[in-house]
Short mmCIF file of C-alpha atoms in Angstrom, two decimals:
data_model
loop_
_atom_site.label_atom_id
_atom_site.label_comp_id
_atom_site.label_asym_id
_atom_site.label_seq_id
_atom_site.Cartn_x
_atom_site.Cartn_y
_atom_site.Cartn_z
CA UNK A 98 135.86 77.53 123.60
CA UNK A 99 132.50 78.77 124.97
CA UNK A 100 130.20 76.06 126.37
CA UNK A 101 126.65 76.35 127.73
CA UNK A 102 126.95 74.03 130.71
CA UNK A 103 123.30 73.08 131.20
CA UNK A 104 121.27 73.64 128.01
CA UNK A 105 118.16 71.76 129.24
CA UNK A 106 117.96 73.82 132.43
CA UNK A 107 118.61 77.01 130.45
CA UNK A 108 115.71 76.20 128.12
CA UNK A 109 113.48 75.50 131.12
CA UNK A 110 114.72 78.66 132.92
CA UNK A 111 115.77 76.64 135.97
CA UNK A 112 119.05 76.00 137.76
CA UNK A 113 118.90 72.30 136.96
CA UNK A 114 116.56 69.54 135.83
CA UNK A 115 117.34 66.61 138.16
CA UNK A 116 120.29 67.57 140.36
CA UNK A 117 122.69 70.50 140.76
CA UNK A 118 125.16 70.15 137.86
CA UNK A 119 127.79 72.18 139.68
CA UNK A 120 127.92 69.56 142.46
CA UNK A 121 128.21 66.63 140.06
CA UNK A 122 131.82 66.71 138.82
CA UNK A 123 133.09 64.14 141.33
CA UNK A 124 134.96 61.02 140.26
CA UNK A 125 132.04 58.93 141.51
CA UNK A 126 129.59 60.54 139.08
CA UNK A 127 132.11 61.03 136.27
CA UNK A 128 133.16 57.37 136.28
CA UNK A 129 129.76 55.78 136.88
CA UNK A 130 128.44 53.47 134.16
CA UNK A 131 125.75 55.23 132.13
CA UNK A 132 122.19 53.92 132.47
CA UNK A 133 118.96 55.14 130.83
CA UNK A 134 117.71 56.33 134.22
CA UNK A 135 120.67 58.59 134.99
CA UNK A 136 119.76 62.10 136.13
CA UNK A 137 120.18 64.52 133.22
CA UNK A 138 123.00 66.35 134.99
CA UNK A 139 125.03 63.17 135.56
CA UNK A 140 124.95 62.48 131.82
CA UNK A 141 125.80 66.10 131.08
CA UNK A 142 128.70 66.13 133.59
CA UNK A 143 130.15 63.07 131.85
CA UNK A 144 129.82 64.81 128.45
CA UNK A 145 131.54 67.94 129.78
CA UNK A 146 134.25 65.80 131.35
CA UNK A 147 134.96 64.25 127.93
CA UNK A 148 134.94 67.69 126.31
CA UNK A 149 137.01 69.62 128.87
CA UNK A 150 138.84 66.90 130.81
CA UNK A 151 139.05 64.15 131.64
CA UNK A 152 139.40 65.46 135.18
CA UNK A 153 142.79 64.79 136.72
CA UNK A 154 144.52 63.90 133.44
CA UNK A 155 147.16 65.63 131.32
CA UNK A 156 144.66 66.02 128.47
CA UNK A 157 142.39 68.23 130.59
CA UNK A 158 142.02 71.88 129.62
CA UNK A 159 144.37 74.23 131.45
CA UNK A 160 141.66 76.64 132.60
CA UNK A 161 137.87 76.88 132.88
CA UNK A 162 136.22 80.25 133.52
CA UNK A 163 132.76 79.43 134.89
CA UNK A 164 130.25 82.31 134.55
CA UNK A 165 127.43 82.63 137.11
CA UNK A 166 124.72 84.96 138.37
CA UNK A 167 123.25 85.14 141.86
CA UNK A 168 120.24 86.81 143.46
CA UNK A 169 122.59 87.94 146.25
CA UNK A 170 124.16 91.38 146.15
CA UNK A 171 127.70 90.04 145.70
CA UNK A 172 128.85 92.55 143.10
CA UNK A 173 131.83 91.03 141.28
CA UNK A 174 132.93 87.90 143.11
CA UNK A 175 135.57 85.42 141.99
CA UNK A 176 135.26 82.02 143.64
CA UNK A 177 138.50 80.13 143.84
CA UNK A 178 139.31 76.81 145.41
CA UNK A 179 142.21 77.13 147.82
CA UNK A 180 144.37 74.71 145.82
CA UNK A 181 144.18 77.00 142.76
CA UNK A 182 145.15 80.16 144.49
CA UNK A 183 148.44 81.64 143.17
CA UNK A 184 147.35 82.01 139.55
CA UNK A 185 143.81 83.01 140.54
CA UNK A 186 145.01 85.62 143.03
CA UNK A 187 147.05 87.27 140.27
CA UNK A 188 144.03 87.10 137.99
CA UNK A 189 141.85 88.83 140.60
CA UNK A 190 144.50 91.47 141.24
CA UNK A 191 144.73 92.15 137.49
CA UNK A 192 140.94 92.64 137.33
CA UNK A 193 141.10 95.05 140.27
CA UNK A 194 143.80 97.10 138.55
CA UNK A 195 142.07 97.07 135.15
CA UNK A 196 138.56 97.82 136.43
CA UNK A 197 138.87 100.27 139.32
CA UNK A 198 135.16 101.11 139.08
CA UNK A 199 134.14 97.48 139.69
CA UNK A 200 135.05 96.27 143.19
CA UNK A 201 136.18 92.70 142.62
CA UNK A 202 136.51 90.35 145.58
CA UNK A 203 138.03 86.91 145.81
CA UNK A 204 136.12 84.33 147.80
CA UNK A 205 138.33 81.37 148.61
CA UNK A 206 136.33 78.22 148.96
CA UNK A 207 138.18 75.60 150.95
CA UNK A 208 136.49 72.22 150.77
CA UNK A 209 139.32 70.84 152.94
CA UNK A 210 139.65 67.15 152.30
CA UNK A 211 136.35 66.61 150.50
CA UNK A 212 136.42 65.87 146.78
CA UNK A 213 136.05 68.79 144.36
CA UNK A 214 132.70 68.84 142.55
CA UNK A 215 132.45 71.99 140.41
CA UNK A 216 132.82 72.23 136.64
CA UNK A 217 136.12 74.09 136.94
CA UNK A 218 137.57 71.16 138.90
CA UNK A 219 137.62 69.28 135.57
CA UNK A 220 140.40 71.49 134.19
CA UNK A 221 143.89 71.87 135.64
CA UNK A 222 143.06 75.34 136.93
CA UNK A 223 139.91 77.44 136.87
CA UNK A 224 137.78 80.04 138.56
CA UNK A 225 134.11 80.92 138.93
CA UNK A 226 132.93 84.48 138.24
CA UNK A 227 129.73 85.44 140.07
CA UNK A 228 127.78 88.62 139.38
CA UNK A 229 124.81 89.76 141.40
CA UNK A 230 122.15 90.67 142.14
CA UNK A 231 120.12 89.40 139.20
CA UNK A 232 116.89 87.37 139.36
CA UNK A 233 116.61 84.14 137.39
CA UNK A 234 115.02 84.64 133.99
CA UNK A 235 116.02 88.31 133.79
CA UNK A 236 118.86 89.80 131.74
CA UNK A 237 120.00 93.12 133.18
CA UNK A 238 122.04 95.25 130.77
CA UNK A 239 124.27 96.56 133.57
CA UNK A 240 125.33 93.09 134.73
CA UNK A 241 125.62 91.80 131.17
CA UNK A 242 127.94 94.68 130.32
CA UNK A 243 130.03 94.04 133.46
CA UNK A 244 130.28 90.35 132.62
CA UNK A 245 131.44 91.13 129.09
CA UNK A 246 134.07 93.60 130.36
CA UNK A 247 135.36 91.17 132.99
CA UNK A 248 135.59 88.23 130.58
CA UNK A 249 137.59 90.48 128.26
CA UNK A 250 139.97 91.41 131.09
CA UNK A 251 140.40 87.77 132.11
CA UNK A 252 141.24 86.75 128.54
CA UNK A 253 143.71 89.66 128.39
CA UNK A 254 145.40 88.42 131.57
CA UNK A 255 145.69 84.86 130.26
CA UNK A 256 147.03 86.17 126.95
CA UNK A 257 149.69 88.24 128.74
CA UNK A 258 150.63 85.22 130.85
CA UNK A 259 150.83 83.04 127.74
CA UNK A 260 153.07 85.62 126.07
CA UNK A 261 155.53 85.18 128.93
CA UNK A 262 154.78 88.22 131.06
CA UNK A 263 155.82 87.95 134.71
CA UNK A 264 153.61 89.48 137.41
CA UNK A 265 155.16 90.99 140.55
CA UNK A 266 154.32 90.07 144.15
CA UNK A 267 151.60 92.02 145.98
CA UNK A 268 149.33 91.94 149.02
CA UNK A 269 145.55 91.75 148.93
CA UNK A 270 142.50 91.06 151.10
CA UNK A 271 140.60 87.90 150.31
CA UNK A 272 137.53 86.30 151.90
CA UNK A 273 137.95 82.74 153.12
CA UNK A 274 134.93 80.54 153.79
CA UNK A 275 134.25 79.57 157.40
CA UNK A 276 130.89 77.81 157.17
CA UNK A 277 127.24 78.43 156.49
CA UNK A 278 124.15 79.53 158.40
CA UNK A 279 120.68 78.12 157.67
CA UNK A 280 117.39 80.00 157.75
CA UNK A 281 115.32 79.71 160.93
CA UNK A 282 112.99 76.74 160.43
CA UNK A 283 110.42 74.55 162.14
CA UNK A 284 111.27 70.94 162.94
CA UNK A 285 109.61 70.08 159.60
CA UNK A 286 111.94 72.41 157.72
CA UNK A 287 109.47 75.20 156.98
CA UNK A 288 110.82 78.73 157.23
CA UNK A 289 109.95 80.65 160.40
CA UNK A 290 111.61 83.84 159.19
CA UNK A 291 113.94 85.26 156.59
CA UNK A 292 117.10 87.34 156.26
CA UNK A 293 116.94 90.51 158.35
CA UNK A 294 116.61 93.77 156.39
CA UNK A 295 119.82 95.01 158.06
CA UNK A 296 121.74 92.02 156.64
CA UNK A 297 119.96 91.70 153.26
CA UNK A 298 122.11 93.03 150.37
CA UNK A 299 125.15 93.58 152.66
CA UNK A 300 127.35 90.85 151.21
CA UNK A 301 131.06 91.21 152.08
CA UNK A 302 130.32 93.76 154.82
CA UNK A 303 131.32 93.06 158.44
CA UNK A 304 128.74 91.30 160.64
CA UNK A 305 129.42 91.89 164.33
CA UNK A 306 128.32 89.76 167.29
CA UNK A 307 124.89 90.92 168.45
CA UNK A 308 123.77 92.31 165.09
CA UNK A 309 120.50 90.98 163.63
CA UNK A 310 120.66 88.26 160.98
CA UNK A 311 117.03 87.06 160.72
CA UNK A 312 113.57 88.58 161.08
CA UNK A 313 111.13 85.93 162.31
CA UNK A 314 107.56 86.00 161.02
CA UNK A 315 106.56 86.56 164.66
CA UNK A 316 108.36 89.91 164.45
CA UNK A 317 111.33 88.94 166.64
CA UNK A 318 114.93 89.46 165.55
CA UNK A 319 117.54 86.70 165.64
CA UNK A 320 120.99 88.06 166.50
CA UNK A 321 124.37 86.86 165.37
CA UNK A 322 125.90 84.94 168.26
CA UNK A 323 129.43 84.40 166.97
CA UNK A 324 132.45 85.64 168.90
CA UNK A 325 134.06 87.72 166.20
CA UNK A 326 133.39 89.68 163.04
CA UNK A 327 132.54 87.61 159.96
CA UNK A 328 131.80 88.65 156.36
CA UNK A 329 128.57 87.10 155.04
CA UNK A 330 128.45 86.20 151.35
CA UNK A 331 125.62 84.84 149.15
CA UNK A 332 123.02 86.33 151.45
CA UNK A 333 119.53 85.10 150.47
CA UNK A 334 120.56 83.35 147.26
CA UNK A 335 117.49 81.64 145.76
CA UNK A 336 119.27 78.39 144.90
CA UNK A 337 120.59 77.94 148.44
CA UNK A 338 117.27 77.63 150.29
CA UNK A 339 117.20 73.93 149.38
CA UNK A 340 120.83 73.60 150.51
CA UNK A 341 119.92 75.03 153.93
CA UNK A 342 122.12 78.07 153.41
CA UNK A 343 120.84 81.56 154.24
CA UNK A 344 124.38 82.88 153.86
CA UNK A 345 127.99 81.76 153.93
CA UNK A 346 130.29 83.10 156.62
CA UNK A 347 133.79 84.16 155.64
CA UNK A 348 136.77 85.79 157.27
CA UNK A 349 138.69 88.59 155.62
CA UNK A 350 142.40 87.90 155.56
CA UNK A 351 145.40 89.72 154.15
CA UNK A 352 147.54 87.52 151.95
CA UNK A 353 151.01 88.05 150.51
CA UNK A 354 151.01 86.73 146.98
CA UNK A 355 154.41 85.78 145.54
CA UNK A 356 155.42 86.91 142.06
CA UNK A 357 154.10 84.86 139.14
CA UNK A 358 157.13 84.07 136.99
CA UNK A 359 156.89 84.39 133.22
CA UNK A 360 156.35 81.23 131.21
CA UNK A 361 159.57 80.00 129.68
CA UNK A 362 158.48 76.82 127.92
CA UNK A 363 156.12 76.68 124.94
CA UNK A 364 153.21 75.64 127.14
CA UNK A 365 150.36 78.15 127.23
CA UNK A 366 147.01 78.32 128.96
CA UNK A 367 143.99 77.61 126.79
CA UNK A 368 140.69 78.87 128.20
CA UNK B 69 89.64 83.11 153.51
CA UNK B 70 93.31 82.80 152.45
CA UNK B 71 93.96 80.58 149.42
CA UNK B 72 97.26 79.55 147.82
CA UNK B 73 96.29 79.86 144.16
CA UNK B 74 98.83 77.52 142.58
CA UNK B 75 100.20 75.03 145.13
CA UNK B 76 101.93 72.80 142.55
CA UNK B 77 103.82 75.73 141.01
CA UNK B 78 104.67 77.04 144.49
CA UNK B 79 106.16 73.67 145.43
CA UNK B 80 108.15 73.62 142.18
CA UNK B 81 109.20 77.29 142.65
CA UNK B 82 107.80 78.24 139.25
CA UNK B 83 105.10 80.61 138.02
CA UNK B 84 103.04 77.74 136.64
CA UNK B 85 103.23 74.08 135.65
CA UNK B 86 101.41 73.91 132.28
CA UNK B 87 99.94 77.33 131.54
CA UNK B 88 99.67 80.73 133.24
CA UNK B 89 96.93 80.29 135.88
CA UNK B 90 96.23 84.01 135.97
CA UNK B 91 95.19 83.92 132.28
CA UNK B 92 92.91 80.92 132.70
CA UNK B 93 89.78 82.28 134.42
CA UNK B 94 87.79 82.70 131.20
CA UNK B 95 84.35 81.16 130.72
CA UNK B 96 85.82 78.91 128.02
CA UNK B 97 88.26 77.28 130.45
CA UNK B 98 85.96 77.44 133.48
CA UNK B 99 83.10 75.70 131.67
CA UNK B 100 85.12 73.15 129.69
CA UNK B 101 84.43 69.48 130.43
CA UNK B 102 87.20 68.02 132.56
CA UNK B 103 89.45 65.42 130.93
CA UNK B 104 92.45 63.52 132.34
CA UNK B 105 94.75 65.45 129.98
CA UNK B 106 93.71 68.92 131.13
CA UNK B 107 96.59 71.27 131.93
CA UNK B 108 97.05 71.47 135.71
CA UNK B 109 96.08 75.13 135.77
CA UNK B 110 92.78 74.53 133.94
CA UNK B 111 91.79 72.02 136.62
CA UNK B 112 92.95 74.40 139.35
CA UNK B 113 91.06 77.36 137.83
CA UNK B 114 87.88 75.27 137.86
CA UNK B 115 88.48 74.35 141.53
CA UNK B 116 89.03 78.00 142.46
CA UNK B 117 85.93 78.98 140.49
CA UNK B 118 83.89 76.54 142.58
CA UNK B 119 85.49 77.83 145.77
CA UNK B 120 85.33 81.58 145.10
CA UNK B 121 82.70 81.91 142.37
CA UNK B 122 81.17 80.72 140.23
CA UNK B 123 82.25 83.67 138.10
CA UNK B 124 79.40 85.94 137.09
CA UNK B 125 76.91 84.55 139.62
CA UNK B 126 75.31 85.94 142.77
CA UNK B 127 77.04 83.26 144.86
CA UNK B 128 80.49 84.57 143.91
CA UNK B 129 82.61 86.18 146.63
CA UNK B 130 82.32 89.95 146.82
CA UNK B 131 86.05 90.61 146.70
CA UNK B 132 89.34 88.85 145.93
CA UNK B 133 92.64 90.42 146.93
CA UNK B 134 95.27 88.76 144.73
CA UNK B 135 98.84 89.02 146.11
CA UNK B 136 101.78 89.06 143.68
CA UNK B 137 105.50 89.74 143.42
CA UNK B 138 107.43 90.95 140.39
CA UNK B 139 111.09 91.22 139.44
CA UNK B 140 110.30 94.74 138.19
CA UNK B 141 110.89 97.74 140.43
CA UNK B 142 107.19 98.58 140.71
CA UNK B 143 107.15 99.40 144.41
CA UNK B 144 103.56 99.08 145.62
CA UNK B 145 101.28 98.69 142.62
CA UNK B 146 97.56 97.95 142.68
CA UNK B 147 96.25 96.52 139.41
CA UNK B 148 92.60 97.20 138.81
CA UNK B 149 90.42 96.39 135.86
CA UNK B 150 88.66 99.49 134.59
CA UNK B 151 85.21 98.04 135.31
CA UNK B 152 86.05 97.74 139.02
CA UNK B 153 87.31 101.21 139.50
CA UNK B 154 85.20 103.25 141.99
CA UNK B 155 85.63 100.92 144.96
CA UNK B 156 89.25 100.15 144.05
CA UNK B 157 90.16 103.81 143.64
CA UNK B 158 88.88 104.50 147.16
CA UNK B 159 90.85 101.51 148.42
CA UNK B 160 94.04 102.81 146.81
CA UNK B 161 93.44 106.28 148.20
CA UNK B 162 92.95 104.82 151.67
CA UNK B 163 96.28 102.96 151.39
CA UNK B 164 98.00 106.18 150.32
CA UNK B 165 96.62 108.03 153.33
CA UNK B 166 97.39 105.22 155.80
CA UNK B 167 100.90 104.46 154.50
CA UNK B 168 102.52 107.75 153.52
CA UNK B 169 105.96 106.12 153.51
CA UNK B 170 104.93 103.59 150.85
CA UNK B 171 104.15 105.22 147.49
CA UNK B 172 101.16 103.26 146.23
CA UNK B 173 100.15 103.54 142.58
CA UNK B 174 97.06 102.32 140.80
CA UNK B 175 97.57 100.71 137.41
CA UNK B 176 94.29 100.49 135.54
CA UNK B 177 94.27 97.57 133.17
CA UNK B 178 91.67 98.00 130.46
CA UNK B 179 91.18 94.82 128.47
CA UNK B 180 88.51 96.67 126.43
CA UNK B 181 86.10 94.15 125.02
CA UNK B 182 88.16 91.02 125.62
CA UNK B 183 87.02 88.59 128.27
CA UNK B 184 88.48 88.92 131.78
CA UNK B 185 90.91 86.13 132.69
CA UNK B 186 92.46 86.85 136.11
CA UNK B 187 91.59 85.16 139.39
CA UNK B 188 89.97 88.31 140.76
CA UNK B 189 87.55 88.30 137.81
CA UNK B 190 85.87 85.33 139.53
CA UNK B 191 84.55 87.51 142.38
CA UNK B 192 82.19 90.46 142.02
CA UNK B 193 85.00 92.90 142.70
CA UNK B 194 88.71 92.48 143.32
CA UNK B 195 92.18 93.88 142.97
CA UNK B 196 95.72 92.63 142.47
CA UNK B 197 98.50 93.86 144.76
CA UNK B 198 101.98 93.72 143.19
CA UNK B 199 105.19 94.29 145.14
CA UNK B 200 108.60 94.49 143.56
CA UNK B 201 111.41 94.01 142.97
CA UNK B 202 111.84 90.48 144.32
CA UNK B 203 113.39 87.50 142.50
CA UNK B 204 111.48 84.23 142.31
CA UNK B 205 112.42 81.83 145.08
CA UNK B 206 113.59 84.60 147.42
CA UNK B 207 111.72 86.00 150.42
CA UNK B 208 112.87 89.51 151.25
CA UNK B 209 111.94 90.68 154.75
CA UNK B 210 111.35 94.26 153.57
CA UNK B 211 108.80 93.27 150.93
CA UNK B 212 107.20 90.68 153.20
CA UNK B 213 106.74 93.32 155.88
CA UNK B 214 105.25 95.77 153.34
CA UNK B 215 102.87 93.10 152.07
CA UNK B 216 101.70 92.32 155.60
CA UNK B 217 101.14 96.02 156.37
CA UNK B 218 99.24 96.61 153.13
CA UNK B 219 97.00 93.56 153.55
CA UNK B 220 96.18 94.83 157.04
CA UNK B 221 95.26 98.27 155.66
CA UNK B 222 93.10 96.74 152.92
CA UNK B 223 91.21 94.60 155.45
CA UNK B 224 90.75 97.73 157.60
CA UNK B 225 89.28 99.60 154.62
CA UNK B 226 86.86 96.79 153.81
CA UNK B 227 85.88 96.56 157.48
CA UNK B 228 85.16 100.31 157.62
CA UNK B 229 83.13 100.04 154.42
CA UNK B 230 81.20 97.08 155.83
CA UNK B 231 80.48 99.04 159.00
CA UNK B 232 78.74 101.66 156.87
CA UNK B 233 81.41 104.35 156.62
CA UNK B 234 81.08 106.72 153.67
CA UNK B 235 84.21 107.95 151.89
CA UNK B 236 84.36 111.46 150.41
CA UNK B 237 85.20 112.37 146.81
CA UNK B 238 88.83 113.11 145.89
CA UNK B 239 91.18 113.46 142.94
CA UNK B 240 94.15 111.22 142.23
CA UNK B 241 96.65 110.28 139.53
CA UNK B 242 96.34 106.80 138.11
CA UNK B 243 98.25 104.96 135.38
CA UNK B 244 96.18 103.58 132.52
CA UNK B 245 97.56 100.90 130.23
CA UNK B 246 98.24 101.87 126.62
CA UNK B 247 99.97 98.78 125.24
CA UNK B 248 103.16 96.80 125.48
CA UNK B 249 106.64 96.84 123.95
CA UNK B 250 108.55 93.64 123.15
CA UNK B 251 112.29 93.08 123.51
CA UNK B 252 114.40 93.48 120.37
CA UNK B 253 114.57 90.04 118.74
CA UNK B 254 115.77 88.18 115.68
CA UNK B 255 113.24 86.78 113.21
CA UNK B 256 113.51 83.51 115.18
CA UNK B 257 112.54 85.26 118.41
CA UNK B 258 115.96 85.26 120.08
CA UNK B 259 116.85 88.38 122.05
CA UNK B 260 119.19 90.85 120.33
CA UNK B 261 119.37 93.13 123.36
CA UNK B 262 117.77 93.90 126.69
CA UNK B 263 116.28 96.78 128.66
CA UNK B 264 118.53 99.84 128.63
CA UNK B 265 120.24 100.68 131.95
CA UNK B 266 118.59 104.12 131.85
CA UNK B 267 115.14 102.51 131.74
CA UNK B 268 115.80 99.49 134.01
CA UNK B 269 114.25 99.96 137.49
CA UNK B 270 112.49 103.21 136.47
CA UNK B 271 108.93 101.90 136.57
CA UNK B 272 106.26 104.64 136.72
CA UNK B 273 108.76 107.34 135.72
CA UNK B 274 108.22 109.41 132.56
CA UNK B 275 109.76 108.07 129.33
CA UNK B 276 110.20 110.82 126.75
CA UNK B 277 110.46 110.46 122.97
CA UNK B 278 114.12 109.95 122.01
CA UNK B 279 115.18 108.40 125.33
CA UNK B 280 116.85 104.95 125.21
CA UNK B 281 114.74 101.87 125.93
CA UNK B 282 117.00 98.97 124.84
CA UNK B 283 120.71 98.24 124.73
CA UNK B 284 121.49 95.89 121.84
CA UNK B 285 124.20 93.27 122.28
CA UNK B 286 125.98 95.06 119.43
CA UNK B 287 126.32 98.06 121.74
CA UNK B 288 123.75 100.26 119.96
CA UNK B 289 120.91 101.98 121.80
CA UNK B 290 117.28 101.70 120.70
CA UNK B 291 115.38 104.93 121.36
CA UNK B 292 111.75 105.41 122.25
CA UNK B 293 109.98 106.60 119.12
CA UNK B 294 106.56 107.50 120.52
CA UNK B 295 105.13 110.98 120.16
CA UNK B 296 104.46 111.73 123.80
CA UNK B 297 105.52 110.88 127.34
CA UNK B 298 104.51 107.44 128.58
CA UNK B 299 105.03 105.74 131.96
CA UNK B 300 106.58 102.26 131.61
CA UNK B 301 105.50 99.62 134.12
CA UNK B 302 106.66 96.01 134.68
CA UNK B 303 110.02 96.78 133.13
CA UNK B 304 112.02 93.55 132.64
CA UNK B 305 109.62 91.25 134.51
CA UNK B 306 110.92 87.67 134.25
CA UNK B 307 107.52 86.12 133.50
CA UNK B 308 106.84 88.47 130.60
CA UNK B 309 109.73 87.46 128.31
CA UNK B 310 107.58 84.58 127.03
CA UNK B 311 104.65 86.96 126.58
CA UNK B 312 106.80 89.23 124.39
CA UNK B 313 106.58 92.10 126.87
CA UNK B 314 109.69 94.06 127.86
CA UNK B 315 107.46 96.64 129.54
CA UNK B 316 103.91 97.95 129.52
CA UNK B 317 103.26 101.52 128.46
CA UNK B 318 100.81 103.58 130.47
CA UNK B 319 99.57 107.13 130.56
CA UNK B 320 99.24 109.07 133.78
CA UNK B 321 95.82 110.63 134.13
CA UNK B 322 94.12 112.66 136.82
CA UNK B 323 90.76 111.25 137.82
CA UNK B 324 87.95 112.71 139.91
CA UNK B 325 86.59 109.96 142.08
CA UNK B 326 83.03 110.44 143.36
CA UNK B 327 82.19 109.82 147.00
CA UNK B 328 81.61 106.22 148.05
CA UNK B 329 78.31 106.21 149.93
CA UNK B 330 78.00 104.24 153.14
CA UNK B 331 76.34 100.84 152.98
CA UNK B 332 72.75 100.99 154.13
CA UNK B 333 71.59 97.41 153.65
CA UNK B 334 72.87 94.43 155.60
CA UNK B 335 75.10 93.36 152.70
CA UNK B 336 78.81 93.44 153.50
CA UNK B 337 81.96 92.65 151.57
CA UNK B 338 83.61 89.36 152.42
CA UNK B 339 87.24 89.11 151.35
#
């Protein structure tokens, strides 16, 4: 069942009207009593929770595939919460095998202890598919075509799983979130520089201690002062300026993924 | 004197609040009686006209340099109205000589008979400097650095002119607007496709009859049906979807630019 998550923001060509919808699927917002002054996205999150959830219940959909674009040069990036990983890791591996021309990376977002807040947290399982770079308000044929191909592959994978196919164990590299780095700013929060040209567009590539991360308006470079290699992701994403995120830091780790046994009952995944 | 043209839209990270400011500097809007219900940009255009004009009077500033970004892959593009051309052509030529690493093209916008409407039409002379590609809400260090370098070169040129330097005649290629091409749409105005991958990002490159310009969502290609080579500009610019412009068509022409004599009076250009 396809759903346009935020029709008002889509019509206005903005990420959101009142607050970021994809941070609003917490039990606090979903269970709050509706009032006429609610932010648009709180009302919409409650509607989507009725349609696709309710979150945390048996009636919830099995799987939500959440489609996104970013201004960052992420290429094909699947964002998976750590708790969802075995099924999602097999899904990512299937995409890699089916689409060798499209490097597809899995970014594991571990919110460790905090409550989940994204739309795909409403269903029992789910994943977010990010494609970039694409500016807001622009439809690029190349990214649109990639998105269509990838959605087709994901539906194929779910269909095979539903038909009872088992998937063997494998090893793969994934990127696990470590934290975030803000832009250089004044005490008042104004930017004093932006992402360094040597870092810009280099999502998922190694950043070594001592390499430049920001170019200040004064002309000076700001160097990365960490102790080890990290892999920046969502570098210079437009929607993250207000979240004080110039890029996310991740570590690349090798994971052994156990086999996914074939379904034996009549239960199937419904996307 | 630096001026932020549209502070409310800048704060909201949008092109405009109520209507496109850079289409609002007509005598009709500039001379209309203010009312409390005026669109924000009409009020702002009148303020800027008081500050930098009034348009069409001797008190108006000599020159406005209007700085822009675009999501299109224009590189460095100077937009000049045909009536302004001798001074602006020398300015463009100076930038080309001073910045050989930055291909700088002049796009001559001929509104032939219609009233001028851009902010630089308020001053006696003026030019618009476009840099792309850059998404809205993102500051790329490479484009910011280019913009700073180019503004410096333009101020140098004006300073040399003000000091009485004469500039010799030369020949150059410029791009002259021919018209615009809309996206493929349904009768209701919804998109049925987008810019073809072979055209996307190829601003200022020759488009030959029979080459693809759009990729329909059905998978079909739409081919260019003109009779001769044109040079598309502002391909897939986010702000132009609502103006029914997928790209502008231009012709490349060779122009002979006469010498610009040195100033002899005490009058100087004030940017």
